[in-house]
Amino acid sequence: MSEIKNLNPVCIWKNFYALTQVPRPSGHLEKVQQFLLDFAKQAGVEAFKDPADNIVMRKPASPGMEKKKGVILQAHMDMVPQKTPESTHNFETDPIEPWIDGEWVKAKGTTLGADNGLGVAAIMAVMEDKTLQHGPIEALITADEETGMFGANALPAGELNGDILLNLDSECWGKFVIGSAGGIDVTATLDYKEVETEADDAAVKVTVKGLRGGHSGLEIHEGRGNANKLLVRVVREAIEECEARLASWQGGNMRNAIPFKAEAVLTLPKENVAALKELAADWQDDFQDEYKGIESGIEVLCEDVETPKMEVPVEIQDNLINAIYGCHDGVIRMIPSYPNVVETSSNLAIINIGEGKASLKILARSSREDMKDYIVKTLESCFNMAGMKVETAGSYGGWDPNPESEILNLLCKEYKALFGQDGIIQVDHAGLECSIILGKYPHLDVVSFGPTMKSPHTTTERALIATVDPFWTLLKHTLEVIPEK
């Protein structure tokens, strides 16, 4: 039995532990979908998988509470699959290994999946609770939120009946989110014909690693290093100073995670290998100094590898390096009316170059549609100059704040009564599914809240134990006092 099952409230932690034992990386959700359907059957509540691969559950009102407004509890079932370099974990087959580290729950060598597993576990706890007094409750557990909010985007109209949406995907206890940024995926591609590597050249794999990574919405403002953006500085100087040529590049693996590792294979004259390694060591020193106080483990490593037979032609190589160098990454500006919240940003998330194909993937975010369009055109301009084809996909709008929300005011009132302090109302830069769901169900009154989590989308993801019990208390109490229609 895992030690986290003994934590309070047991009803959430036992369900969360059960979730950790079911593989559920984005794009591979068959097992967790069946798990949720089996759970609902055992709990005695209606459940089905809709055409968008979401799981919907319905629990009728307690006797005498049928006239209450209907509440939709919403979370997403998938998790971001990140692991440490030494981990052999297979996210499609292996369970997560949660453990308690002081006041936190963490995972061994992988992401924890508390984003959004704790929200799903809370929904499960509500569905199986026979003592809770409540009005009509629905659960919407969406598919593939992390890779493009596909479940929410394909949510059928007319499927949900509720009046209030409580999104359980926020990550700071005591804060009530009433707005979030929109986003769009930008992909730049280029096909090229490889050329033969010089017969006498050596090859070195240059790796930038040891960065913190992080959530490209919640943590983009912290100035953390982007491994792709650091590596391009090393590669460009290697080309200029060591006669290096680019053979391949792999950096990052998730569109909404700041990349913590990137590597490129360079070919070069054998007599220049020592100079390349000195250059890499100098860059490591520079990066460590540049990011002092933000990053603590940056490494720039060189490894002799077998010389590849083919490489990128010079003119294509230079265009690609210029595009990566020039691609905007990070914060563009803050929200004028909420100066502590990022308005517009971009994350150079994934680069794959090799075997005649180059692909760069960026997630751009903004709470303003005009600024979202601005950052897309900025990126298009950069990549077009490199001769790359630019495509966009997965666009979703921002969630406009409604400070007069009835459910917001109720939550703040109950929070103050239960815990003796005022809640914080805020707008997030991270994308939430609320905006998409509101586009299909515009009548809904929406708030997002949840227990505290840190560093989602990284292998240091952790959940603050002490915040889960009050979160559960507020959720239960709010369901009991939902107003009538």
Tab-separated table of C-alpha atoms in Angstrom:
chain	number	residue	atom	x	y	z
A	1	MET	CA	0.000	0.000	0.000
A	2	SER	CA	1.402	3.384	-0.953
A	3	GLU	CA	2.024	5.749	1.955
A	4	ILE	CA	0.044	8.517	0.238
A	5	LYS	CA	-3.156	6.528	0.849
A	6	ASN	CA	-2.868	7.442	4.530
A	7	LEU	CA	-2.931	11.188	3.878
A	8	ASN	CA	-5.988	13.326	4.599
A	9	PRO	CA	-8.456	13.533	3.067
A	10	VAL	CA	-8.281	9.800	2.384
A	11	CYS	CA	-11.124	10.008	-0.148
A	12	ILE	CA	-8.980	12.126	-2.496
A	13	TRP	CA	-5.576	10.595	-1.892
A	14	LYS	CA	-6.752	6.991	-2.364
A	15	ASN	CA	-8.333	7.941	-5.687
A	16	PHE	CA	-5.246	9.872	-6.733
A	17	TYR	CA	-3.051	6.897	-5.895
A	18	ALA	CA	-5.330	4.663	-7.981
A	19	LEU	CA	-4.923	7.087	-10.877
A	20	THR	CA	-1.128	6.972	-10.612
A	21	GLN	CA	-1.309	3.221	-11.218
A	22	VAL	CA	-3.085	3.701	-14.563
A	23	PRO	CA	-0.953	4.891	-17.516
A	24	ARG	CA	-2.444	8.113	-18.915
A	25	PRO	CA	0.031	10.137	-20.969
A	26	SER	CA	-1.576	12.445	-23.500
A	27	GLY	CA	-2.525	10.525	-26.610
A	28	HIS	CA	-2.764	7.174	-24.809
A	29	LEU	CA	-5.913	7.350	-22.711
A	30	GLU	CA	-7.698	4.071	-23.346
A	31	LYS	CA	-6.700	2.588	-19.987
A	32	VAL	CA	-7.680	5.604	-17.895
A	33	GLN	CA	-10.975	5.987	-19.770
A	34	GLN	CA	-11.899	2.401	-18.916
A	35	PHE	CA	-10.692	2.937	-15.359
A	36	LEU	CA	-13.044	5.905	-14.949
A	37	LEU	CA	-15.987	4.058	-16.481
A	38	ASP	CA	-15.374	1.097	-14.166
A	39	PHE	CA	-15.120	3.439	-11.192
A	40	ALA	CA	-18.447	5.102	-12.034
A	41	LYS	CA	-20.173	1.732	-12.322
A	42	GLN	CA	-18.858	0.708	-8.916
A	43	ALA	CA	-19.897	4.085	-7.441
A	44	GLY	CA	-23.380	3.670	-8.861
A	45	VAL	CA	-23.417	6.787	-11.043
A	46	GLU	CA	-24.211	7.194	-14.725
A	47	ALA	CA	-21.156	7.497	-16.963
A	48	PHE	CA	-20.268	7.374	-20.647
A	49	LYS	CA	-17.513	8.227	-23.083
A	50	ASP	CA	-18.642	10.925	-25.488
A	51	PRO	CA	-17.634	11.297	-29.184
A	52	ALA	CA	-14.698	13.512	-28.134
A	53	ASP	CA	-13.286	10.772	-25.846
A	54	ASN	CA	-14.239	12.725	-22.729
A	55	ILE	CA	-15.739	10.878	-19.772
A	56	VAL	CA	-19.034	12.310	-18.501
A	57	MET	CA	-20.578	11.270	-15.179
A	58	ARG	CA	-23.928	12.279	-13.717
A	59	LYS	CA	-25.062	12.123	-10.104
A	60	PRO	CA	-28.667	13.088	-9.311
A	61	ALA	CA	-29.531	15.625	-6.626
A	62	SER	CA	-29.929	14.569	-3.027
A	63	PRO	CA	-33.606	14.308	-1.976
A	64	GLY	CA	-35.068	17.775	-1.487
A	65	MET	CA	-32.247	19.512	-3.419
A	66	GLU	CA	-33.542	18.962	-6.931
A	67	LYS	CA	-34.161	22.700	-7.460
A	68	LYS	CA	-30.521	23.631	-6.888
A	69	LYS	CA	-28.502	24.900	-9.821
A	70	GLY	CA	-26.659	22.102	-11.584
A	71	VAL	CA	-22.891	21.972	-11.094
A	72	ILE	CA	-20.373	20.631	-13.612
A	73	LEU	CA	-17.080	19.529	-12.046
A	74	GLN	CA	-14.359	19.620	-14.684
A	75	ALA	CA	-10.800	18.300	-14.914
A	76	HIS	CA	-8.650	16.597	-17.556
A	77	MET	CA	-7.571	12.965	-17.457
A	78	ASP	CA	-4.215	13.122	-19.281
A	79	MET	CA	-0.812	13.965	-17.834
A	80	VAL	CA	2.441	15.337	-19.226
A	81	PRO	CA	4.996	12.505	-19.662
A	82	GLN	CA	8.401	13.820	-18.577
A	83	LYS	CA	11.157	11.766	-16.962
A	84	THR	CA	14.718	12.212	-15.759
A	85	PRO	CA	17.538	11.178	-18.116
A	86	GLU	CA	18.336	8.114	-16.027
A	87	SER	CA	14.719	6.945	-15.721
A	88	THR	CA	13.613	3.841	-17.655
A	89	HIS	CA	9.932	4.603	-17.063
A	90	ASN	CA	7.497	3.748	-19.890
A	91	PHE	CA	4.504	6.084	-19.576
A	92	GLU	CA	2.316	3.843	-21.727
A	93	THR	CA	2.743	0.782	-19.504
A	94	ASP	CA	4.279	1.681	-16.120
A	95	PRO	CA	2.599	3.131	-13.024
A	96	ILE	CA	3.820	6.386	-11.517
A	97	GLU	CA	5.681	5.948	-8.207
A	98	PRO	CA	4.457	8.665	-5.807
A	99	TRP	CA	6.218	9.286	-2.503
A	100	ILE	CA	6.092	11.724	0.398
A	101	ASP	CA	8.956	14.182	0.776
A	102	GLY	CA	8.224	16.243	3.871
A	103	GLU	CA	5.221	18.440	3.111
A	104	TRP	CA	5.064	17.440	-0.558
A	105	VAL	CA	3.982	14.473	-2.651
A	106	LYS	CA	6.397	13.847	-5.523
A	107	ALA	CA	7.101	11.094	-8.071
A	108	LYS	CA	10.253	9.032	-8.520
A	109	GLY	CA	11.977	10.121	-11.704
A	110	THR	CA	8.868	11.351	-13.534
A	111	THR	CA	6.129	13.918	-13.570
A	112	LEU	CA	3.619	13.239	-10.789
A	113	GLY	CA	0.402	13.774	-12.723
A	114	ALA	CA	-1.164	15.863	-9.954
A	115	ASP	CA	-1.892	18.142	-12.917
A	116	ASN	CA	-4.746	17.315	-13.263
A	117	GLY	CA	-4.972	14.028	-11.351
A	118	LEU	CA	-5.885	15.709	-8.083
A	119	GLY	CA	-8.828	17.367	-9.814
A	120	VAL	CA	-9.978	14.021	-11.198
A	121	ALA	CA	-9.514	12.405	-7.771
A	122	ALA	CA	-11.691	15.113	-6.184
A	123	ILE	CA	-14.421	14.448	-8.767
A	124	MET	CA	-14.224	10.740	-7.992
A	125	ALA	CA	-14.539	11.513	-4.272
A	126	VAL	CA	-17.691	13.564	-4.894
A	127	MET	CA	-19.211	10.866	-7.066
A	128	GLU	CA	-18.762	8.101	-4.498
A	129	ASP	CA	-19.653	10.140	-1.388
A	130	LYS	CA	-23.030	8.888	-0.063
A	131	THR	CA	-23.262	11.486	2.736
A	132	LEU	CA	-22.755	14.659	0.703
A	133	GLN	CA	-25.898	16.781	0.271
A	134	HIS	CA	-25.973	18.427	-3.151
A	135	GLY	CA	-27.978	19.443	-6.186
A	136	PRO	CA	-27.541	17.838	-9.624
A	137	ILE	CA	-23.870	17.164	-10.375
A	138	GLU	CA	-22.149	16.339	-13.638
A	139	ALA	CA	-18.496	15.527	-14.175
A	140	LEU	CA	-16.651	16.388	-17.364
A	141	ILE	CA	-13.244	14.725	-17.472
A	142	THR	CA	-11.654	15.828	-20.716
A	143	ALA	CA	-9.223	14.071	-23.036
A	144	ASP	CA	-5.829	15.279	-24.239
A	145	GLU	CA	-5.864	18.704	-22.645
A	146	GLU	CA	-2.076	18.892	-22.497
A	147	THR	CA	-1.502	18.360	-26.233
A	148	GLY	CA	-4.117	20.715	-27.633
A	149	MET	CA	-7.287	20.673	-25.513
A	150	PHE	CA	-8.744	18.223	-28.011
A	151	GLY	CA	-11.448	16.879	-25.710
A	152	ALA	CA	-12.769	20.329	-24.882
A	153	ASN	CA	-12.553	21.499	-28.493
A	154	ALA	CA	-14.629	18.539	-29.697
A	155	LEU	CA	-17.093	18.636	-26.788
A	156	PRO	CA	-20.586	18.139	-28.257
A	157	ALA	CA	-23.090	20.943	-27.816
A	158	GLY	CA	-26.122	19.982	-25.748
A	159	GLU	CA	-24.304	17.258	-23.806
A	160	LEU	CA	-24.105	19.128	-20.493
A	161	ASN	CA	-27.057	20.335	-18.429
A	162	GLY	CA	-25.460	22.321	-15.601
A	163	ASP	CA	-25.552	26.012	-14.750
A	164	ILE	CA	-22.190	26.336	-12.965
A	165	LEU	CA	-18.754	25.078	-14.040
A	166	LEU	CA	-16.140	24.444	-11.353
A	167	ASN	CA	-12.835	23.828	-13.112
A	168	LEU	CA	-10.434	21.991	-10.771
A	169	ASP	CA	-7.248	22.610	-12.768
A	170	SER	CA	-5.769	25.611	-10.938
A	171	GLU	CA	-2.589	25.172	-8.956
A	172	CYS	CA	-2.478	27.693	-6.109
A	173	TRP	CA	-4.708	27.164	-3.085
A	174	GLY	CA	-6.583	30.245	-1.935
A	175	LYS	CA	-6.692	31.761	-5.401
A	176	PHE	CA	-9.809	31.811	-7.558
A	177	VAL	CA	-9.126	32.076	-11.275
A	178	ILE	CA	-11.716	33.928	-13.356
A	179	GLY	CA	-9.798	34.366	-16.617
A	180	SER	CA	-6.988	32.801	-18.638
A	181	ALA	CA	-5.013	33.269	-21.827
A	182	GLY	CA	-5.828	31.852	-25.218
A	183	GLY	CA	-3.246	29.984	-27.221
A	184	ILE	CA	-2.224	28.677	-30.616
A	185	ASP	CA	0.291	26.123	-31.894
A	186	VAL	CA	2.738	27.410	-34.512
A	187	THR	CA	4.747	24.887	-36.517
A	188	ALA	CA	7.514	25.776	-38.975
A	189	THR	CA	8.793	23.064	-41.311
A	190	LEU	CA	11.331	22.703	-44.082
A	191	ASP	CA	12.306	19.758	-46.255
A	192	TYR	CA	15.868	19.734	-47.571
A	193	LYS	CA	18.218	17.424	-49.419
A	194	GLU	CA	21.054	16.206	-47.220
A	195	VAL	CA	24.658	16.380	-48.383
A	196	GLU	CA	27.507	14.006	-47.679
A	197	THR	CA	29.742	14.688	-44.709
A	198	GLU	CA	33.428	15.257	-45.385
A	199	ALA	CA	35.112	11.853	-45.208
A	200	ASP	CA	37.775	12.905	-42.672
A	201	ASP	CA	35.484	14.913	-40.372
A	202	ALA	CA	34.838	13.989	-36.756
A	203	ALA	CA	31.472	14.305	-35.023
A	204	VAL	CA	30.568	15.643	-31.579
A	205	LYS	CA	27.184	15.634	-29.885
A	206	VAL	CA	26.715	18.864	-27.944
A	207	THR	CA	24.090	18.687	-25.196
A	208	VAL	CA	22.601	21.448	-23.072
A	209	LYS	CA	20.934	19.916	-20.030
A	210	GLY	CA	20.233	20.374	-16.338
A	211	LEU	CA	17.693	23.167	-16.787
A	212	ARG	CA	14.554	23.377	-14.651
A	213	GLY	CA	12.116	23.375	-17.549
A	214	GLY	CA	8.591	24.124	-16.383
A	215	HIS	CA	5.074	25.061	-17.420
A	216	SER	CA	5.150	27.444	-20.373
A	217	GLY	CA	2.141	29.336	-19.023
A	218	LEU	CA	2.561	29.382	-15.272
A	219	GLU	CA	6.359	29.777	-15.192
A	220	ILE	CA	7.256	31.558	-18.426
A	221	HIS	CA	7.740	34.845	-16.532
A	222	GLU	CA	10.431	33.428	-14.239
A	223	GLY	CA	13.168	33.731	-16.846
A	224	ARG	CA	14.096	30.054	-16.814
A	225	GLY	CA	16.475	28.884	-19.500
A	226	ASN	CA	15.137	27.344	-22.707
A	227	ALA	CA	17.509	24.566	-23.783
A	228	ASN	CA	16.875	25.182	-27.490
A	229	LYS	CA	17.668	28.882	-27.153
A	230	LEU	CA	20.857	28.190	-25.212
A	231	LEU	CA	22.038	25.469	-27.586
A	232	VAL	CA	21.679	27.696	-30.643
A	233	ARG	CA	24.203	30.108	-29.164
A	234	VAL	CA	26.737	27.305	-28.804
A	235	VAL	CA	26.041	25.889	-32.253
A	236	ARG	CA	26.274	29.228	-34.019
A	237	GLU	CA	29.671	29.984	-32.506
A	238	ALA	CA	30.860	26.451	-33.276
A	239	ILE	CA	29.949	27.042	-36.927
A	240	GLU	CA	31.712	30.393	-36.986
A	241	GLU	CA	34.829	29.461	-35.006
A	242	CYS	CA	35.335	25.701	-35.469
A	243	GLU	CA	34.125	25.110	-39.044
A	244	ALA	CA	31.340	22.951	-37.610
A	245	ARG	CA	28.387	21.703	-39.653
A	246	LEU	CA	24.949	20.725	-38.350
A	247	ALA	CA	23.931	17.096	-38.830
A	248	SER	CA	20.930	16.848	-36.479
A	249	TRP	CA	19.105	18.545	-33.594
A	250	GLN	CA	16.601	17.272	-31.018
A	251	GLY	CA	15.296	19.539	-28.275
A	252	GLY	CA	12.176	19.463	-26.107
A	253	ASN	CA	9.253	17.049	-26.290
A	254	MET	CA	6.090	18.854	-25.111
A	255	ARG	CA	4.468	21.940	-26.655
A	256	ASN	CA	3.498	23.398	-23.263
A	257	ALA	CA	6.713	22.636	-21.384
A	258	ILE	CA	9.834	24.808	-21.362
A	259	PRO	CA	12.510	22.479	-22.793
A	260	PHE	CA	15.121	21.451	-20.236
A	261	LYS	CA	17.380	19.510	-22.636
A	262	ALA	CA	18.510	19.863	-26.240
A	263	GLU	CA	21.255	18.218	-28.253
A	264	ALA	CA	22.844	18.675	-31.664
A	265	VAL	CA	25.292	16.511	-33.579
A	266	LEU	CA	27.971	18.600	-35.266
A	267	THR	CA	30.601	17.497	-37.754
A	268	LEU	CA	33.915	19.317	-38.008
A	269	PRO	CA	37.582	18.864	-38.885
A	270	LYS	CA	39.266	16.574	-36.376
A	271	GLU	CA	41.841	19.207	-35.502
A	272	ASN	CA	39.027	21.516	-34.295
A	273	VAL	CA	37.400	19.110	-31.837
A	274	ALA	CA	39.460	20.328	-28.900
A	275	ALA	CA	38.535	23.922	-29.675
A	276	LEU	CA	34.841	22.969	-29.795
A	277	LYS	CA	35.063	21.349	-26.374
A	278	GLU	CA	36.771	24.441	-24.948
A	279	LEU	CA	34.077	26.606	-26.498
A	280	ALA	CA	31.354	24.442	-24.901
A	281	ALA	CA	33.037	24.691	-21.503
A	282	ASP	CA	33.193	28.475	-21.830
A	283	TRP	CA	29.495	28.604	-22.704
A	284	GLN	CA	28.693	26.472	-19.673
A	285	ASP	CA	30.453	29.007	-17.458
A	286	ASP	CA	28.650	31.871	-19.199
A	287	PHE	CA	25.233	30.246	-18.868
A	288	GLN	CA	25.772	29.406	-15.207
A	289	ASP	CA	26.679	33.021	-14.526
A	290	GLU	CA	23.909	34.411	-16.734
A	291	TYR	CA	21.220	32.354	-14.996
A	292	LYS	CA	22.594	32.601	-11.469
A	293	GLY	CA	19.704	32.603	-9.020
A	294	ILE	CA	17.325	31.063	-11.577
A	295	GLU	CA	19.064	27.892	-12.765
A	296	SER	CA	21.591	25.915	-10.747
A	297	GLY	CA	22.523	22.848	-12.799
A	298	ILE	CA	23.198	23.974	-16.375
A	299	GLU	CA	25.611	21.726	-18.257
A	300	VAL	CA	27.020	21.978	-21.769
A	301	LEU	CA	28.501	18.586	-22.592
A	302	CYS	CA	30.433	17.266	-25.570
A	303	GLU	CA	30.494	13.605	-26.548
A	304	ASP	CA	32.471	12.080	-29.416
A	305	VAL	CA	30.078	10.120	-31.624
A	306	GLU	CA	30.218	8.189	-34.873
A	307	THR	CA	30.412	10.548	-37.816
A	308	PRO	CA	27.088	10.598	-39.674
A	309	LYS	CA	27.200	10.017	-43.425
A	310	MET	CA	24.933	12.982	-44.169
A	311	GLU	CA	24.415	16.500	-42.859
A	312	VAL	CA	22.462	19.691	-43.481
A	313	PRO	CA	23.654	21.746	-46.475
A	314	VAL	CA	25.355	25.002	-45.538
A	315	GLU	CA	22.712	27.414	-46.833
A	316	ILE	CA	19.879	25.494	-45.127
A	317	GLN	CA	21.911	25.132	-41.931
A	318	ASP	CA	22.531	28.879	-41.738
A	319	ASN	CA	18.866	29.683	-42.365
A	320	LEU	CA	17.735	27.269	-39.671
A	321	ILE	CA	20.252	28.548	-37.129
A	322	ASN	CA	19.203	32.142	-37.850
A	323	ALA	CA	15.534	31.185	-37.458
A	324	ILE	CA	16.138	29.471	-34.115
A	325	TYR	CA	18.268	32.385	-32.951
A	326	GLY	CA	15.697	34.950	-34.054
A	327	CYS	CA	12.580	33.103	-32.870
A	328	HIS	CA	10.936	34.960	-30.008
A	329	ASP	CA	10.826	32.982	-26.774
A	330	GLY	CA	9.473	34.164	-23.436
A	331	VAL	CA	7.312	37.058	-22.293
A	332	ILE	CA	6.307	39.811	-24.715
A	333	ARG	CA	4.313	41.931	-22.291
A	334	MET	CA	2.238	41.901	-19.111
A	335	ILE	CA	-1.485	42.719	-18.817
A	336	PRO	CA	-1.705	46.500	-18.243
A	337	SER	CA	-4.634	46.159	-15.806
A	338	TYR	CA	-3.021	43.133	-14.072
A	339	PRO	CA	0.679	44.079	-14.187
A	340	ASN	CA	1.785	40.931	-12.366
A	341	VAL	CA	0.176	38.631	-14.957
A	342	VAL	CA	1.703	37.796	-18.329
A	343	GLU	CA	-0.461	38.835	-21.268
A	344	THR	CA	1.483	37.478	-24.269
A	345	SER	CA	4.310	34.962	-24.580
A	346	SER	CA	5.786	32.247	-26.767
A	347	ASN	CA	7.654	29.038	-25.985
A	348	LEU	CA	10.084	27.510	-28.501
A	349	ALA	CA	9.134	24.067	-27.319
A	350	ILE	CA	10.321	21.398	-29.769
A	351	ILE	CA	13.003	21.258	-32.457
A	352	ASN	CA	13.684	18.236	-34.644
A	353	ILE	CA	16.213	18.473	-37.486
A	354	GLY	CA	17.670	15.554	-39.395
A	355	GLU	CA	17.235	13.152	-42.302
A	356	GLY	CA	16.094	15.882	-44.642
A	357	LYS	CA	13.388	17.382	-42.442
A	358	ALA	CA	13.316	20.313	-40.012
A	359	SER	CA	10.440	21.073	-37.652
A	360	LEU	CA	10.085	23.782	-35.002
A	361	LYS	CA	7.032	23.878	-32.709
A	362	ILE	CA	6.007	26.888	-30.642
A	363	LEU	CA	3.068	27.439	-28.292
A	364	ALA	CA	2.054	31.100	-28.304
A	365	ARG	CA	-0.298	32.468	-25.642
A	366	SER	CA	-2.160	35.715	-25.115
A	367	SER	CA	-5.216	36.963	-23.284
A	368	ARG	CA	-5.816	39.360	-26.207
A	369	GLU	CA	-6.745	38.091	-29.663
A	370	ASP	CA	-4.960	40.976	-31.383
A	371	MET	CA	-1.743	40.233	-29.494
A	372	LYS	CA	-2.090	36.525	-30.227
A	373	ASP	CA	-2.283	37.445	-33.896
A	374	TYR	CA	0.741	39.706	-33.424
A	375	ILE	CA	2.950	36.976	-31.994
A	376	VAL	CA	1.852	34.523	-34.700
A	377	LYS	CA	2.803	37.032	-37.416
A	378	THR	CA	6.085	37.748	-35.631
A	379	LEU	CA	6.957	34.062	-35.718
A	380	GLU	CA	5.744	33.664	-39.306
A	381	SER	CA	7.979	36.550	-40.390
A	382	CYS	CA	11.000	34.995	-38.717
A	383	PHE	CA	10.473	31.554	-40.230
A	384	ASN	CA	9.439	32.790	-43.680
A	385	MET	CA	12.774	34.561	-43.991
A	386	ALA	CA	14.379	31.154	-43.480
A	387	GLY	CA	12.265	29.672	-46.282
A	388	MET	CA	10.158	27.629	-43.869
A	389	LYS	CA	6.487	26.736	-44.206
A	390	VAL	CA	4.423	27.977	-41.255
A	391	GLU	CA	1.162	26.401	-40.107
A	392	THR	CA	-1.066	27.102	-37.117
A	393	ALA	CA	-3.428	24.766	-35.292
A	394	GLY	CA	-5.342	24.334	-32.053
A	395	SER	CA	-6.256	27.977	-31.606
A	396	TYR	CA	-8.442	28.751	-28.607
A	397	GLY	CA	-9.610	32.064	-27.240
A	398	GLY	CA	-8.984	33.599	-23.862
A	399	TRP	CA	-11.401	33.401	-20.954
A	400	ASP	CA	-12.709	36.890	-20.217
A	401	PRO	CA	-12.946	37.642	-16.469
A	402	ASN	CA	-16.346	38.143	-14.847
A	403	PRO	CA	-15.701	39.679	-11.404
A	404	GLU	CA	-19.479	39.804	-10.786
A	405	SER	CA	-19.795	36.014	-11.041
A	406	GLU	CA	-22.311	34.580	-8.565
A	407	ILE	CA	-20.307	31.389	-7.999
A	408	LEU	CA	-17.122	33.427	-7.512
A	409	ASN	CA	-18.778	35.542	-4.840
A	410	LEU	CA	-20.162	32.409	-3.160
A	411	LEU	CA	-16.755	30.705	-3.126
A	412	CYS	CA	-15.063	33.797	-1.708
A	413	LYS	CA	-17.735	34.109	0.988
A	414	GLU	CA	-17.453	30.453	2.004
A	415	TYR	CA	-13.650	30.562	1.888
A	416	LYS	CA	-13.645	33.530	4.283
A	417	ALA	CA	-16.136	31.834	6.621
A	418	LEU	CA	-14.243	28.534	6.658
A	419	PHE	CA	-10.645	29.757	6.831
A	420	GLY	CA	-10.844	33.296	8.210
A	421	GLN	CA	-9.105	35.056	5.358
A	422	ASP	CA	-9.903	36.541	1.989
A	423	GLY	CA	-9.328	34.559	-1.155
A	424	ILE	CA	-7.326	36.030	-4.022
A	425	ILE	CA	-9.062	36.610	-7.345
A	426	GLN	CA	-6.767	36.395	-10.333
A	427	VAL	CA	-6.347	35.920	-14.063
A	428	ASP	CA	-3.852	33.261	-15.224
A	429	HIS	CA	-1.565	33.190	-18.250
A	430	ALA	CA	-1.828	29.412	-18.386
A	431	GLY	CA	-4.503	28.151	-20.754
A	432	LEU	CA	-7.576	26.586	-19.157
A	433	GLU	CA	-10.360	24.708	-20.918
A	434	CYS	CA	-12.943	27.108	-19.487
A	435	SER	CA	-12.786	29.438	-22.481
A	436	ILE	CA	-13.475	26.594	-24.910
A	437	ILE	CA	-16.322	25.180	-22.838
A	438	LEU	CA	-17.830	28.661	-22.469
A	439	GLY	CA	-17.769	28.981	-26.242
A	440	LYS	CA	-20.125	26.010	-26.423
A	441	TYR	CA	-22.087	26.731	-23.231
A	442	PRO	CA	-22.012	30.539	-22.867
A	443	HIS	CA	-24.585	30.566	-20.054
A	444	LEU	CA	-22.234	28.869	-17.590
A	445	ASP	CA	-20.968	30.659	-14.484
A	446	VAL	CA	-17.321	29.605	-14.175
A	447	VAL	CA	-14.523	29.623	-11.590
A	448	SER	CA	-11.308	27.579	-11.388
A	449	PHE	CA	-9.570	26.594	-8.139
A	450	GLY	CA	-7.522	23.766	-6.680
A	451	PRO	CA	-4.793	22.742	-4.221
A	452	THR	CA	-1.235	23.989	-4.545
A	453	MET	CA	1.125	22.330	-6.999
A	454	LYS	CA	4.578	23.388	-8.103
A	455	SER	CA	6.539	22.783	-11.306
A	456	PRO	CA	3.906	20.926	-13.326
A	457	HIS	CA	5.210	19.485	-16.616
A	458	THR	CA	8.596	18.736	-14.995
A	459	THR	CA	10.129	15.870	-13.060
A	460	THR	CA	10.092	18.070	-9.939
A	461	GLU	CA	6.290	18.374	-10.038
A	462	ARG	CA	4.924	18.209	-6.501
A	463	ALA	CA	1.657	18.670	-4.608
A	464	LEU	CA	1.485	20.483	-1.265
A	465	ILE	CA	-0.191	18.027	1.104
A	466	ALA	CA	-1.558	20.619	3.533
A	467	THR	CA	-3.663	22.303	0.832
A	468	VAL	CA	-5.628	19.255	-0.310
A	469	ASP	CA	-7.781	18.911	2.826
A	470	PRO	CA	-9.003	22.549	2.832
A	471	PHE	CA	-9.606	22.313	-0.913
A	472	TRP	CA	-11.835	19.299	-0.317
A	473	THR	CA	-13.599	21.048	2.564
A	474	LEU	CA	-14.398	24.085	0.409
A	475	LEU	CA	-15.530	21.966	-2.528
A	476	LYS	CA	-17.885	19.876	-0.383
A	477	HIS	CA	-19.296	22.876	1.465
A	478	THR	CA	-19.849	24.833	-1.732
A	479	LEU	CA	-21.784	21.970	-3.293
A	480	GLU	CA	-24.024	21.907	-0.221
A	481	VAL	CA	-24.870	25.635	-0.429
A	482	ILE	CA	-25.299	26.068	-4.190
A	483	PRO	CA	-28.293	28.397	-4.706
A	484	GLU	CA	-31.526	27.377	-6.339
A	485	LYS	CA	-32.294	28.201	-9.950
